[in-house]
mmCIF file of C-alpha atoms in Angstrom:
data_model
loop_
_atom_site.group_PDB
_atom_site.id
_atom_site.type_symbol
_atom_site.label_atom_id
_atom_site.label_comp_id
_atom_site.label_asym_id
_atom_site.label_seq_id
_atom_site.Cartn_x
_atom_site.Cartn_y
_atom_site.Cartn_z
ATOM 1 C CA UNK A 27 59.828 -11.137 0.161
ATOM 2 C CA UNK A 28 56.808 -9.247 1.512
ATOM 3 C CA UNK A 29 53.858 -9.320 -0.881
ATOM 4 C CA UNK A 30 50.743 -7.203 -0.303
ATOM 5 C CA UNK A 31 47.550 -8.678 -1.755
ATOM 6 C CA UNK A 32 44.816 -6.124 -2.424
ATOM 7 C CA UNK A 33 41.161 -7.225 -2.360
ATOM 8 C CA UNK A 34 39.025 -4.326 -3.648
ATOM 9 C CA UNK A 35 35.350 -4.248 -2.696
ATOM 10 C CA UNK A 36 32.573 -3.212 -5.116
ATOM 11 C CA UNK A 37 31.639 -3.612 -8.763
ATOM 12 C CA UNK A 38 34.113 -1.377 -10.607
ATOM 13 C CA UNK A 39 32.787 1.620 -8.632
ATOM 14 C CA UNK A 40 35.968 2.258 -6.746
ATOM 15 C CA UNK A 41 37.300 5.608 -5.722
ATOM 16 C CA UNK A 42 40.657 4.515 -7.084
ATOM 17 C CA UNK A 43 42.649 7.306 -5.479
ATOM 18 C CA UNK A 44 41.263 6.552 -2.011
ATOM 19 C CA UNK A 45 42.162 2.892 -2.506
ATOM 20 C CA UNK A 46 45.674 3.821 -3.632
ATOM 21 C CA UNK A 47 46.010 6.097 -0.592
ATOM 22 C CA UNK A 48 45.128 3.150 1.667
ATOM 23 C CA UNK A 49 47.797 1.030 0.006
ATOM 24 C CA UNK A 50 50.348 3.819 0.381
ATOM 25 C CA UNK A 51 49.637 4.131 4.122
ATOM 26 C CA UNK A 52 50.325 0.406 4.535
ATOM 27 C CA UNK A 53 53.590 0.737 2.601
ATOM 28 C CA UNK A 54 54.631 3.637 4.837
ATOM 29 C CA UNK A 55 54.098 1.458 7.952
ATOM 30 C CA UNK A 56 55.190 -1.966 6.710
ATOM 31 C CA UNK A 57 57.969 -3.309 4.526
ATOM 32 C CA UNK A 58 56.285 -4.123 1.192
ATOM 33 C CA UNK A 59 58.294 -5.442 -1.750
ATOM 34 C CA UNK A 60 55.418 -6.025 -4.171
ATOM 35 C CA UNK A 61 51.767 -4.939 -4.426
ATOM 36 C CA UNK A 62 49.288 -7.197 -6.237
ATOM 37 C CA UNK A 63 45.863 -6.156 -7.556
ATOM 38 C CA UNK A 64 43.359 -8.738 -8.895
ATOM 39 C CA UNK A 65 42.261 -9.663 -12.400
ATOM 40 C CA UNK A 66 40.174 -7.054 -14.214
ATOM 41 C CA UNK A 67 40.968 -4.386 -11.602
ATOM 42 C CA UNK A 68 40.980 -1.875 -14.452
ATOM 43 C CA UNK A 69 38.292 -2.488 -17.064
ATOM 44 C CA UNK A 70 38.384 -2.049 -20.847
ATOM 45 C CA UNK A 71 41.325 0.200 -21.633
ATOM 46 C CA UNK A 72 43.744 0.350 -24.535
ATOM 47 C CA UNK A 73 47.279 -0.973 -24.279
ATOM 48 C CA UNK A 74 48.729 2.532 -23.970
ATOM 49 C CA UNK A 75 46.203 3.488 -21.294
ATOM 50 C CA UNK A 76 46.921 0.286 -19.369
ATOM 51 C CA UNK A 77 50.648 0.883 -19.222
ATOM 52 C CA UNK A 78 50.137 4.546 -18.262
ATOM 53 C CA UNK A 79 47.889 3.482 -15.370
ATOM 54 C CA UNK A 80 50.252 0.830 -13.996
ATOM 55 C CA UNK A 81 53.356 2.956 -14.506
ATOM 56 C CA UNK A 82 51.651 5.826 -12.671
ATOM 57 C CA UNK A 83 50.544 3.504 -9.872
ATOM 58 C CA UNK A 84 54.039 2.054 -9.399
ATOM 59 C CA UNK A 85 55.425 5.590 -9.283
ATOM 60 C CA UNK A 86 52.794 6.782 -6.775
ATOM 61 C CA UNK A 87 53.386 3.810 -4.464
ATOM 62 C CA UNK A 88 57.149 3.818 -5.104
ATOM 63 C CA UNK A 89 56.858 0.025 -5.075
ATOM 64 C CA UNK A 90 56.722 -2.667 -7.773
ATOM 65 C CA UNK A 91 53.142 -3.435 -8.826
ATOM 66 C CA UNK A 92 51.277 -6.301 -10.524
ATOM 67 C CA UNK A 93 47.847 -5.264 -11.773
ATOM 68 C CA UNK A 94 45.134 -7.192 -13.611
ATOM 69 C CA UNK A 95 43.673 -5.259 -16.538
ATOM 70 C CA UNK A 96 41.002 -6.017 -19.131
ATOM 71 C CA UNK A 97 42.225 -4.771 -22.486
ATOM 72 C CA UNK A 98 39.898 -3.283 -25.073
ATOM 73 C CA UNK A 99 40.872 -6.097 -27.474
ATOM 74 C CA UNK A 100 39.203 -8.646 -25.146
ATOM 75 C CA UNK A 101 42.340 -10.082 -23.547
ATOM 76 C CA UNK A 102 42.862 -10.300 -19.797
ATOM 77 C CA UNK A 103 46.367 -9.298 -18.802
ATOM 78 C CA UNK A 104 48.527 -8.788 -15.732
ATOM 79 C CA UNK A 105 50.999 -5.913 -16.043
ATOM 80 C CA UNK A 106 54.091 -5.527 -13.876
ATOM 81 C CA UNK A 107 56.160 -2.368 -13.411
ATOM 82 C CA UNK A 108 59.211 -1.696 -11.223
ATOM 83 C CA UNK A 109 60.633 1.817 -11.496
ATOM 84 C CA UNK A 110 63.695 1.095 -9.335
ATOM 85 C CA UNK A 111 65.015 -2.316 -10.344
ATOM 86 C CA UNK A 112 68.320 -3.577 -9.035
ATOM 87 C CA UNK A 113 70.809 -4.826 -11.595
ATOM 88 C CA UNK A 114 69.323 -7.730 -13.526
ATOM 89 C CA UNK A 115 65.786 -7.238 -12.208
ATOM 90 C CA UNK A 116 62.708 -6.933 -14.406
ATOM 91 C CA UNK A 117 61.515 -3.429 -15.273
ATOM 92 C CA UNK A 118 58.195 -4.376 -16.816
ATOM 93 C CA UNK A 119 56.397 -7.529 -17.867
ATOM 94 C CA UNK A 120 53.022 -8.770 -19.073
ATOM 95 C CA UNK A 121 51.152 -12.057 -18.595
ATOM 96 C CA UNK A 122 48.161 -12.950 -20.789
ATOM 97 C CA UNK A 123 45.250 -15.229 -19.915
ATOM 98 C CA UNK A 124 44.872 -18.621 -21.640
ATOM 99 C CA UNK A 125 41.259 -19.401 -20.703
ATOM 100 C CA UNK A 126 37.828 -17.932 -19.915
ATOM 101 C CA UNK A 127 38.291 -14.623 -21.678
ATOM 102 C CA UNK A 128 36.838 -12.897 -24.705
ATOM 103 C CA UNK A 129 40.212 -13.233 -26.444
ATOM 104 C CA UNK A 130 42.884 -15.724 -25.385
ATOM 105 C CA UNK A 131 46.655 -15.685 -25.635
ATOM 106 C CA UNK A 132 46.357 -18.309 -28.408
ATOM 107 C CA UNK A 133 44.703 -15.693 -30.636
ATOM 108 C CA UNK A 134 47.593 -13.243 -30.592
ATOM 109 C CA UNK A 135 49.576 -12.452 -33.700
ATOM 110 C CA UNK A 136 52.364 -14.912 -34.472
ATOM 111 C CA UNK A 137 55.145 -12.514 -33.503
ATOM 112 C CA UNK A 138 53.542 -11.968 -30.085
ATOM 113 C CA UNK A 139 53.072 -15.706 -29.510
ATOM 114 C CA UNK A 140 56.688 -16.388 -30.413
ATOM 115 C CA UNK A 141 58.037 -13.605 -28.190
ATOM 116 C CA UNK A 142 60.603 -15.329 -25.928
ATOM 117 C CA UNK A 143 59.609 -12.969 -23.099
ATOM 118 C CA UNK A 144 55.985 -14.174 -23.085
ATOM 119 C CA UNK A 145 56.569 -16.659 -20.243
ATOM 120 C CA UNK A 146 59.679 -15.180 -18.661
ATOM 121 C CA UNK A 147 59.416 -14.741 -14.884
ATOM 122 C CA UNK A 148 59.602 -11.443 -13.071
ATOM 123 C CA UNK A 149 62.977 -11.098 -11.352
ATOM 124 C CA UNK A 150 62.688 -9.305 -8.007
ATOM 125 C CA UNK A 151 64.723 -9.604 -4.797
ATOM 126 C CA UNK A 152 66.486 -12.696 -6.101
ATOM 127 C CA UNK A 153 63.183 -14.483 -6.726
ATOM 128 C CA UNK A 154 61.545 -15.604 -9.971
ATOM 129 C CA UNK A 155 57.866 -14.681 -9.837
ATOM 130 C CA UNK A 156 55.349 -16.160 -12.241
ATOM 131 C CA UNK A 157 51.797 -14.908 -12.636
ATOM 132 C CA UNK A 158 48.693 -16.473 -14.028
ATOM 133 C CA UNK A 159 45.169 -15.228 -14.232
ATOM 134 C CA UNK A 160 42.151 -16.867 -12.602
ATOM 135 C CA UNK A 161 41.099 -20.108 -14.373
ATOM 136 C CA UNK A 162 44.545 -20.601 -15.929
ATOM 137 C CA UNK A 163 45.509 -22.345 -12.698
ATOM 138 C CA UNK A 164 43.144 -25.212 -13.610
ATOM 139 C CA UNK A 165 45.211 -26.072 -16.708
ATOM 140 C CA UNK A 166 48.367 -28.046 -15.848
ATOM 141 C CA UNK A 167 50.316 -27.204 -18.987
ATOM 142 C CA UNK A 168 50.120 -23.483 -18.214
ATOM 143 C CA UNK A 169 51.719 -24.167 -14.841
ATOM 144 C CA UNK A 170 54.224 -26.498 -16.507
ATOM 145 C CA UNK A 171 55.263 -23.817 -18.987
ATOM 146 C CA UNK A 172 55.710 -21.240 -16.230
ATOM 147 C CA UNK A 173 57.818 -23.632 -14.156
ATOM 148 C CA UNK A 174 59.967 -24.532 -17.162
ATOM 149 C CA UNK A 175 60.766 -20.842 -17.626
ATOM 150 C CA UNK A 176 61.674 -20.444 -13.942
ATOM 151 C CA UNK A 177 59.458 -20.185 -10.862
ATOM 152 C CA UNK A 178 60.116 -19.511 -7.176
ATOM 153 C CA UNK A 179 56.816 -17.790 -6.314
ATOM 154 C CA UNK A 180 53.472 -18.213 -8.092
ATOM 155 C CA UNK A 181 50.737 -15.561 -7.940
ATOM 156 C CA UNK A 182 47.169 -15.954 -9.177
ATOM 157 C CA UNK A 183 44.943 -12.973 -9.964
ATOM 158 C CA UNK A 184 41.215 -13.746 -9.767
ATOM 159 C CA UNK A 185 38.513 -11.333 -10.902
ATOM 160 C CA UNK A 186 35.671 -12.082 -8.504
ATOM 161 C CA UNK A 187 34.104 -14.279 -5.869
ATOM 162 C CA UNK A 188 34.545 -18.036 -6.160
ATOM 163 C CA UNK A 189 33.688 -21.478 -4.772
ATOM 164 C CA UNK A 190 36.387 -21.236 -2.120
ATOM 165 C CA UNK A 191 36.848 -24.974 -1.549
ATOM 166 C CA UNK A 192 37.534 -25.473 -5.257
ATOM 167 C CA UNK A 193 40.027 -22.598 -5.383
ATOM 168 C CA UNK A 194 41.839 -23.849 -2.287
ATOM 169 C CA UNK A 195 41.987 -27.394 -3.666
ATOM 170 C CA UNK A 196 43.904 -26.108 -6.679
ATOM 171 C CA UNK A 197 46.087 -23.558 -4.874
ATOM 172 C CA UNK A 198 47.066 -26.030 -2.151
ATOM 173 C CA UNK A 199 47.863 -28.733 -4.697
ATOM 174 C CA UNK A 200 49.982 -26.360 -6.763
ATOM 175 C CA UNK A 201 51.963 -25.320 -3.678
ATOM 176 C CA UNK A 202 52.745 -28.990 -2.965
ATOM 177 C CA UNK A 203 53.775 -29.998 -6.478
ATOM 178 C CA UNK A 204 55.909 -26.845 -6.843
ATOM 179 C CA UNK A 205 57.127 -27.013 -3.220
ATOM 180 C CA UNK A 206 56.890 -23.257 -2.932
ATOM 181 C CA UNK A 207 54.662 -20.302 -2.042
ATOM 182 C CA UNK A 208 51.469 -19.782 -4.023
ATOM 183 C CA UNK A 209 49.354 -16.666 -3.491
ATOM 184 C CA UNK A 210 45.982 -15.506 -4.786
ATOM 185 C CA UNK A 211 44.034 -12.285 -4.496
ATOM 186 C CA UNK A 212 40.593 -11.631 -5.905
ATOM 187 C CA UNK A 213 38.076 -8.853 -6.272
ATOM 188 C CA UNK A 214 35.102 -8.853 -3.892
ATOM 189 C CA UNK A 215 31.945 -8.137 -5.870
ATOM 190 C CA UNK A 216 28.749 -7.706 -3.801
ATOM 191 C CA UNK A 217 26.566 -8.917 -6.688
ATOM 192 C CA UNK A 218 28.270 -12.330 -6.520
ATOM 193 C CA UNK A 219 26.995 -14.660 -3.779
ATOM 194 C CA UNK A 220 30.174 -16.677 -3.261
ATOM 195 C CA UNK A 221 33.074 -15.624 -1.006
ATOM 196 C CA UNK A 222 36.247 -13.721 -1.825
ATOM 197 C CA UNK A 223 39.580 -13.765 -0.007
ATOM 198 C CA UNK A 224 43.352 -13.265 -0.015
ATOM 199 C CA UNK A 225 45.003 -16.685 0.113
ATOM 200 C CA UNK A 226 48.479 -18.144 0.429
ATOM 201 C CA UNK A 227 49.836 -21.681 0.724
ATOM 202 C CA UNK A 228 53.435 -22.793 1.172
ATOM 203 C CA UNK A 229 54.201 -26.410 0.308
ATOM 204 C CA UNK A 230 50.684 -27.461 1.294
ATOM 205 C CA UNK A 231 50.418 -25.385 4.486
ATOM 206 C CA UNK A 232 47.846 -22.583 4.653
ATOM 207 C CA UNK A 233 49.523 -19.304 5.639
ATOM 208 C CA UNK A 234 48.262 -16.513 7.850
ATOM 209 C CA UNK A 235 48.919 -12.960 6.797
ATOM 210 C CA UNK A 236 51.783 -11.310 8.677
ATOM 211 C CA UNK A 237 49.612 -8.186 8.592
ATOM 212 C CA UNK A 238 46.083 -7.536 7.412
ATOM 213 C CA UNK A 239 43.647 -4.661 7.231
ATOM 214 C CA UNK A 240 39.894 -4.987 6.678
ATOM 215 C CA UNK A 241 37.739 -8.099 6.636
ATOM 216 C CA UNK A 242 36.542 -7.743 3.053
ATOM 217 C CA UNK A 243 32.860 -7.845 3.963
ATOM 218 C CA UNK A 244 31.916 -4.308 2.955
ATOM 219 C CA UNK A 245 35.309 -2.671 2.647
ATOM 220 C CA UNK A 246 38.543 -3.101 0.774
ATOM 221 C CA UNK A 247 40.841 -5.626 2.430
ATOM 222 C CA UNK A 248 44.591 -6.149 2.415
ATOM 223 C CA UNK A 249 46.887 -9.004 3.449
ATOM 224 C CA UNK A 250 50.670 -8.880 3.661
ATOM 225 C CA UNK A 251 52.381 -12.265 3.333
ATOM 226 C CA UNK A 252 56.082 -12.916 3.892
ATOM 227 C CA UNK A 253 57.768 -15.672 1.905
ATOM 228 C CA UNK A 254 60.851 -15.398 4.136
ATOM 229 C CA UNK A 255 58.988 -15.500 7.457
ATOM 230 C CA UNK A 256 55.746 -17.382 6.733
ATOM 231 C CA UNK A 257 53.181 -17.840 9.493
ATOM 232 C CA UNK A 258 51.473 -21.236 9.344
ATOM 233 C CA UNK A 259 47.735 -21.134 9.993
ATOM 234 C CA UNK A 260 46.669 -23.963 12.261
ATOM 235 C CA UNK A 261 43.862 -25.612 10.315
ATOM 236 C CA UNK A 262 42.095 -28.855 11.135
ATOM 237 C CA UNK A 263 41.433 -30.533 7.816
ATOM 238 C CA UNK A 264 38.391 -32.777 7.684
ATOM 239 C CA UNK A 265 37.825 -34.440 4.350
ATOM 240 C CA UNK A 266 34.229 -35.114 3.412
ATOM 241 C CA UNK A 267 33.811 -38.535 1.848
ATOM 242 C CA UNK A 268 30.865 -39.414 -0.348
ATOM 243 C CA UNK A 269 28.518 -42.139 0.839
ATOM 244 C CA UNK A 270 27.751 -43.075 -2.777
ATOM 245 C CA UNK A 271 28.718 -46.608 -3.773
ATOM 246 C CA UNK A 272 28.715 -46.589 -7.561
ATOM 247 C CA UNK A 273 28.727 -49.806 -9.559
ATOM 248 C CA UNK A 274 29.185 -48.560 -13.132
ATOM 249 C CA UNK A 275 32.917 -49.364 -12.844
ATOM 250 C CA UNK A 276 34.692 -50.780 -9.818
ATOM 251 C CA UNK A 277 38.318 -51.090 -8.746
ATOM 252 C CA UNK A 278 39.415 -53.321 -5.897
ATOM 253 C CA UNK A 279 41.896 -55.758 -4.439
ATOM 254 C CA UNK A 280 39.764 -58.803 -5.295
ATOM 255 C CA UNK A 281 38.627 -60.263 -8.605
ATOM 256 C CA UNK A 282 34.984 -59.373 -8.071
ATOM 257 C CA UNK A 283 35.946 -55.815 -9.107
ATOM 258 C CA UNK A 284 35.981 -54.791 -12.773
ATOM 259 C CA UNK A 285 39.651 -53.872 -12.364
ATOM 260 C CA UNK A 286 41.814 -55.730 -9.856
ATOM 261 C CA UNK A 287 44.933 -54.321 -8.203
ATOM 262 C CA UNK A 288 47.534 -57.013 -7.500
ATOM 263 C CA UNK A 289 49.744 -55.538 -4.791
ATOM 264 C CA UNK A 290 52.122 -58.515 -4.862
ATOM 265 C CA UNK A 291 52.889 -58.207 -8.575
ATOM 266 C CA UNK A 292 52.374 -54.438 -8.632
ATOM 267 C CA UNK A 293 50.022 -54.591 -11.597
ATOM 268 C CA UNK A 294 46.387 -54.240 -12.604
ATOM 269 C CA UNK A 295 44.222 -56.666 -14.575
ATOM 270 C CA UNK A 296 40.593 -57.570 -15.192
ATOM 271 C CA UNK A 297 39.190 -61.060 -14.849
ATOM 272 C CA UNK A 298 35.750 -59.828 -15.939
ATOM 273 C CA UNK A 299 36.368 -57.519 -18.908
ATOM 274 C CA UNK A 300 38.421 -57.859 -22.102
ATOM 275 C CA UNK A 301 41.522 -55.684 -22.377
ATOM 276 C CA UNK A 302 41.597 -54.186 -25.870
ATOM 277 C CA UNK A 303 45.186 -53.008 -25.492
ATOM 278 C CA UNK A 304 48.543 -54.629 -24.923
ATOM 279 C CA UNK A 305 50.253 -52.149 -22.642
ATOM 280 C CA UNK A 306 52.186 -53.011 -19.521
ATOM 281 C CA UNK A 307 50.818 -50.189 -17.375
ATOM 282 C CA UNK A 308 47.378 -49.595 -18.911
ATOM 283 C CA UNK A 309 44.104 -51.415 -19.467
ATOM 284 C CA UNK A 310 41.581 -50.465 -22.149
ATOM 285 C CA UNK A 311 38.293 -52.012 -21.077
ATOM 286 C CA UNK A 312 34.665 -51.912 -22.177
ATOM 287 C CA UNK A 313 31.684 -52.302 -19.868
ATOM 288 C CA UNK A 314 28.061 -51.859 -20.940
ATOM 289 C CA UNK A 315 29.219 -50.052 -24.062
ATOM 290 C CA UNK A 316 31.447 -47.620 -22.148
ATOM 291 C CA UNK A 317 35.212 -47.442 -22.791
ATOM 292 C CA UNK A 318 37.350 -47.152 -19.689
ATOM 293 C CA UNK A 319 41.106 -46.532 -19.822
ATOM 294 C CA UNK A 320 42.938 -47.420 -16.602
ATOM 295 C CA UNK A 321 46.579 -46.509 -15.979
ATOM 296 C CA UNK A 322 48.745 -47.658 -13.074
ATOM 297 C CA UNK A 323 51.671 -45.584 -11.811
ATOM 298 C CA UNK A 324 54.113 -45.377 -8.938
ATOM 299 C CA UNK A 325 53.027 -42.967 -6.219
ATOM 300 C CA UNK A 326 55.875 -40.620 -7.163
ATOM 301 C CA UNK A 327 54.103 -39.919 -10.470
ATOM 302 C CA UNK A 328 51.339 -38.168 -8.520
ATOM 303 C CA UNK A 329 53.761 -35.250 -8.195
ATOM 304 C CA UNK A 330 54.140 -34.999 -12.001
ATOM 305 C CA UNK A 331 51.395 -32.799 -13.470
ATOM 306 C CA UNK A 332 52.283 -33.993 -16.989
ATOM 307 C CA UNK A 333 52.086 -37.740 -16.279
ATOM 308 C CA UNK A 334 48.588 -38.160 -17.710
ATOM 309 C CA UNK A 335 49.542 -36.268 -20.886
ATOM 310 C CA UNK A 336 52.338 -38.743 -21.552
ATOM 311 C CA UNK A 337 50.149 -41.853 -21.463
ATOM 312 C CA UNK A 338 48.838 -43.663 -24.511
ATOM 313 C CA UNK A 339 45.105 -43.167 -24.615
ATOM 314 C CA UNK A 340 42.153 -43.203 -26.965
ATOM 315 C CA UNK A 341 40.260 -40.015 -27.708
ATOM 316 C CA UNK A 342 36.945 -41.335 -26.424
ATOM 317 C CA UNK A 343 36.056 -42.922 -23.124
ATOM 318 C CA UNK A 344 36.606 -42.493 -19.411
ATOM 319 C CA UNK A 345 39.978 -42.282 -17.698
ATOM 320 C CA UNK A 346 41.300 -43.478 -14.376
ATOM 321 C CA UNK A 347 44.809 -43.404 -12.876
ATOM 322 C CA UNK A 348 45.795 -45.680 -9.981
ATOM 323 C CA UNK A 349 48.842 -44.561 -7.952
ATOM 324 C CA UNK A 350 50.531 -47.301 -5.890
ATOM 325 C CA UNK A 351 52.949 -46.921 -2.990
ATOM 326 C CA UNK A 352 55.101 -49.676 -1.477
ATOM 327 C CA UNK A 353 54.896 -48.135 1.975
ATOM 328 C CA UNK A 354 52.974 -45.566 4.017
ATOM 329 C CA UNK A 355 52.599 -42.055 2.616
ATOM 330 C CA UNK A 356 51.675 -38.575 3.837
ATOM 331 C CA UNK A 357 47.883 -38.801 3.763
ATOM 332 C CA UNK A 358 47.180 -35.059 3.595
ATOM 333 C CA UNK A 359 49.703 -34.539 0.810
ATOM 334 C CA UNK A 360 48.368 -37.494 -1.179
ATOM 335 C CA UNK A 361 44.742 -36.382 -0.942
ATOM 336 C CA UNK A 362 45.600 -32.796 -1.893
ATOM 337 C CA UNK A 363 47.478 -33.911 -5.007
ATOM 338 C CA UNK A 364 44.822 -36.472 -5.908
ATOM 339 C CA UNK A 365 42.174 -33.730 -5.800
ATOM 340 C CA UNK A 366 44.298 -31.536 -8.048
ATOM 341 C CA UNK A 367 44.893 -34.296 -10.611
ATOM 342 C CA UNK A 368 41.180 -35.149 -10.749
ATOM 343 C CA UNK A 369 40.249 -31.485 -11.246
ATOM 344 C CA UNK A 370 42.875 -30.504 -13.794
ATOM 345 C CA UNK A 371 42.709 -33.684 -15.902
ATOM 346 C CA UNK A 372 39.006 -34.553 -15.583
ATOM 347 C CA UNK A 373 39.862 -38.103 -14.509
ATOM 348 C CA UNK A 374 39.240 -40.489 -11.667
ATOM 349 C CA UNK A 375 42.195 -41.026 -9.311
ATOM 350 C CA UNK A 376 42.950 -43.762 -6.797
ATOM 351 C CA UNK A 377 45.795 -43.854 -4.274
ATOM 352 C CA UNK A 378 46.674 -47.178 -2.659
ATOM 353 C CA UNK A 379 49.290 -47.361 0.101
ATOM 354 C CA UNK A 380 49.840 -49.188 3.383
ATOM 355 C CA UNK A 381 47.821 -46.505 5.175
ATOM 356 C CA UNK A 382 45.437 -45.326 2.450
ATOM 357 C CA UNK A 383 42.935 -46.580 -0.147
ATOM 358 C CA UNK A 384 40.945 -43.598 -1.431
ATOM 359 C CA UNK A 385 39.698 -42.139 -4.702
ATOM 360 C CA UNK A 386 38.656 -38.795 -6.163
ATOM 361 C CA UNK A 387 36.737 -37.479 -9.147
ATOM 362 C CA UNK A 388 34.876 -34.276 -9.967
ATOM 363 C CA UNK A 389 31.333 -33.307 -10.810
ATOM 364 C CA UNK A 390 30.283 -31.017 -13.668
ATOM 365 C CA UNK A 391 31.540 -27.923 -11.851
ATOM 366 C CA UNK A 392 34.892 -29.419 -10.820
ATOM 367 C CA UNK A 393 33.804 -29.899 -7.225
ATOM 368 C CA UNK A 394 35.524 -32.911 -5.698
ATOM 369 C CA UNK A 395 33.951 -36.208 -4.718
ATOM 370 C CA UNK A 396 36.120 -38.282 -2.358
ATOM 371 C CA UNK A 397 35.601 -41.997 -1.750
ATOM 372 C CA UNK A 398 36.949 -44.446 0.810
ATOM 373 C CA UNK A 399 37.215 -48.102 -0.077
ATOM 374 C CA UNK A 400 34.407 -50.331 1.169
ATOM 375 C CA UNK A 401 35.349 -54.006 1.414
ATOM 376 C CA UNK A 402 38.567 -53.161 -0.467
ATOM 377 C CA UNK A 403 36.619 -51.771 -3.427
ATOM 378 C CA UNK A 404 35.736 -48.341 -4.861
ATOM 379 C CA UNK A 405 33.149 -47.598 -7.558
ATOM 380 C CA UNK A 406 32.890 -44.810 -10.142
ATOM 381 C CA UNK A 407 29.813 -43.479 -11.962
ATOM 382 C CA UNK A 408 31.852 -42.660 -15.117
ATOM 383 C CA UNK A 409 30.654 -39.050 -15.124
ATOM 384 C CA UNK A 410 33.058 -36.201 -15.975
ATOM 385 C CA UNK A 411 36.032 -38.532 -16.408
ATOM 386 C CA UNK A 412 36.685 -37.817 -20.106
ATOM 387 C CA UNK A 413 40.314 -36.901 -19.572
ATOM 388 C CA UNK A 414 41.987 -34.303 -21.762
ATOM 389 C CA UNK A 415 38.964 -34.053 -24.052
ATOM 390 C CA UNK A 416 36.890 -32.984 -21.061
ATOM 391 C CA UNK A 417 39.052 -29.889 -20.622
ATOM 392 C CA UNK A 418 37.905 -28.139 -23.770
ATOM 393 C CA UNK A 419 34.708 -26.322 -24.693
ATOM 394 C CA UNK A 420 33.050 -27.578 -27.882
ATOM 395 C CA UNK A 421 31.393 -24.251 -28.657
ATOM 396 C CA UNK A 422 33.681 -22.061 -30.744
ATOM 397 C CA UNK A 423 32.100 -18.959 -29.214
ATOM 398 C CA UNK A 424 32.425 -20.118 -25.605
ATOM 399 C CA UNK A 425 34.018 -17.642 -23.208
ATOM 400 C CA UNK A 426 34.533 -20.366 -20.595
ATOM 401 C CA UNK A 427 37.653 -22.532 -20.345
ATOM 402 C CA UNK A 428 39.577 -23.151 -23.580
ATOM 403 C CA UNK A 429 37.552 -23.748 -26.778
ATOM 404 C CA UNK A 430 38.449 -27.008 -28.511
ATOM 405 C CA UNK A 431 39.751 -25.086 -31.534
ATOM 406 C CA UNK A 432 42.752 -24.119 -29.392
ATOM 407 C CA UNK A 433 43.444 -27.676 -28.223
ATOM 408 C CA UNK A 434 46.595 -28.139 -30.305
ATOM 409 C CA UNK A 435 47.989 -24.787 -29.205
ATOM 410 C CA UNK A 436 47.369 -25.645 -25.574
ATOM 411 C CA UNK A 437 49.031 -29.061 -25.962
ATOM 412 C CA UNK A 438 51.992 -27.395 -27.658
ATOM 413 C CA UNK A 439 52.888 -25.823 -24.306
ATOM 414 C CA UNK A 440 54.343 -29.274 -23.639
ATOM 415 C CA UNK A 441 55.850 -31.641 -26.164
ATOM 416 C CA UNK A 442 53.556 -34.648 -25.878
ATOM 417 C CA UNK A 443 53.397 -37.932 -27.801
ATOM 418 C CA UNK A 444 51.282 -37.935 -30.928
ATOM 419 C CA UNK A 445 48.842 -40.496 -29.493
ATOM 420 C CA UNK A 446 47.655 -38.015 -26.847
ATOM 421 C CA UNK A 447 46.310 -35.692 -29.479
#
């Protein structure tokens, strides 16, 4: 499938028809199966107006279209229209944002929330396409729900410029755990100082556009990606490791660490701190008045985005997951997934294998800190490791993330044990 990502330039001051004409010229020269516009491409319109706009755009381009639109009710939505579907293909569909919006999907009327089509994929060219909007990609249960409903291609619509390393950490990780193509387009707003781009990863590999027009600096830009004939971009990945050596909580292979990894017995224990629990794969420790919950898992669990949600854990405290491998592992794959788990779960992560002993956690803004073991030991500062509780905003009026009042509805996207709530 050939997917054209559109990156409009300016702050809602587009000459829309000129932009549409540019897209049409590309379609006339290149095979395009789907055109994707970013989040909030159309601002503050009613539901009827939104559908009229996207239906008219799909008709003008004579090509299926996904378009991000801000509704007058405060929701952020992605509308899809295909005027010439083959038998069994989707004619129209809508995806609604779960986070960082004036009104979230959780606030819809009950009949809308219970609509079985709410998470159904778009069917096009034999592929199941799922869409989520901007920050929704940071929440693992949204991705889990979309995959449960059927997913061959995942597309993210982002509304503006971003911290590119953070976006790529998530997009790359998602492409590995899903083992598929993940794409993202975003608006380019000159009043925002961070970069904007059109991005695609396939199973962890960064893709080059098969065709592109414009560099996005002061003009609209377009990238055409092929899922059938992907072009791998040769990228030299250099991970930046922190030189910090924290002592608030340490994990190592020797008993001088607060938590010791026994590679012979394939278990963790503490010879220094009292374990308040009696679980085979978890420790519940206290150090200097701080509660630390440590879980140990096989390396294969790193590929399971729901693993952390299935563990027994207390509401309060700091959380750390240690993934152990019996043999050598793919270092790049492991680090990419470890970054994703630290970001999406607000936890510390450690991977220990024959060829690797590294850790990751995030700062306040979900930027990654990576650590290499020093003398077979890694330390954490116990900041921004609150686990699931750290995902939610305490302010009921917050327009960032998911307010804590919607915690139960978010968790209901996956059936989880009672003790995780």
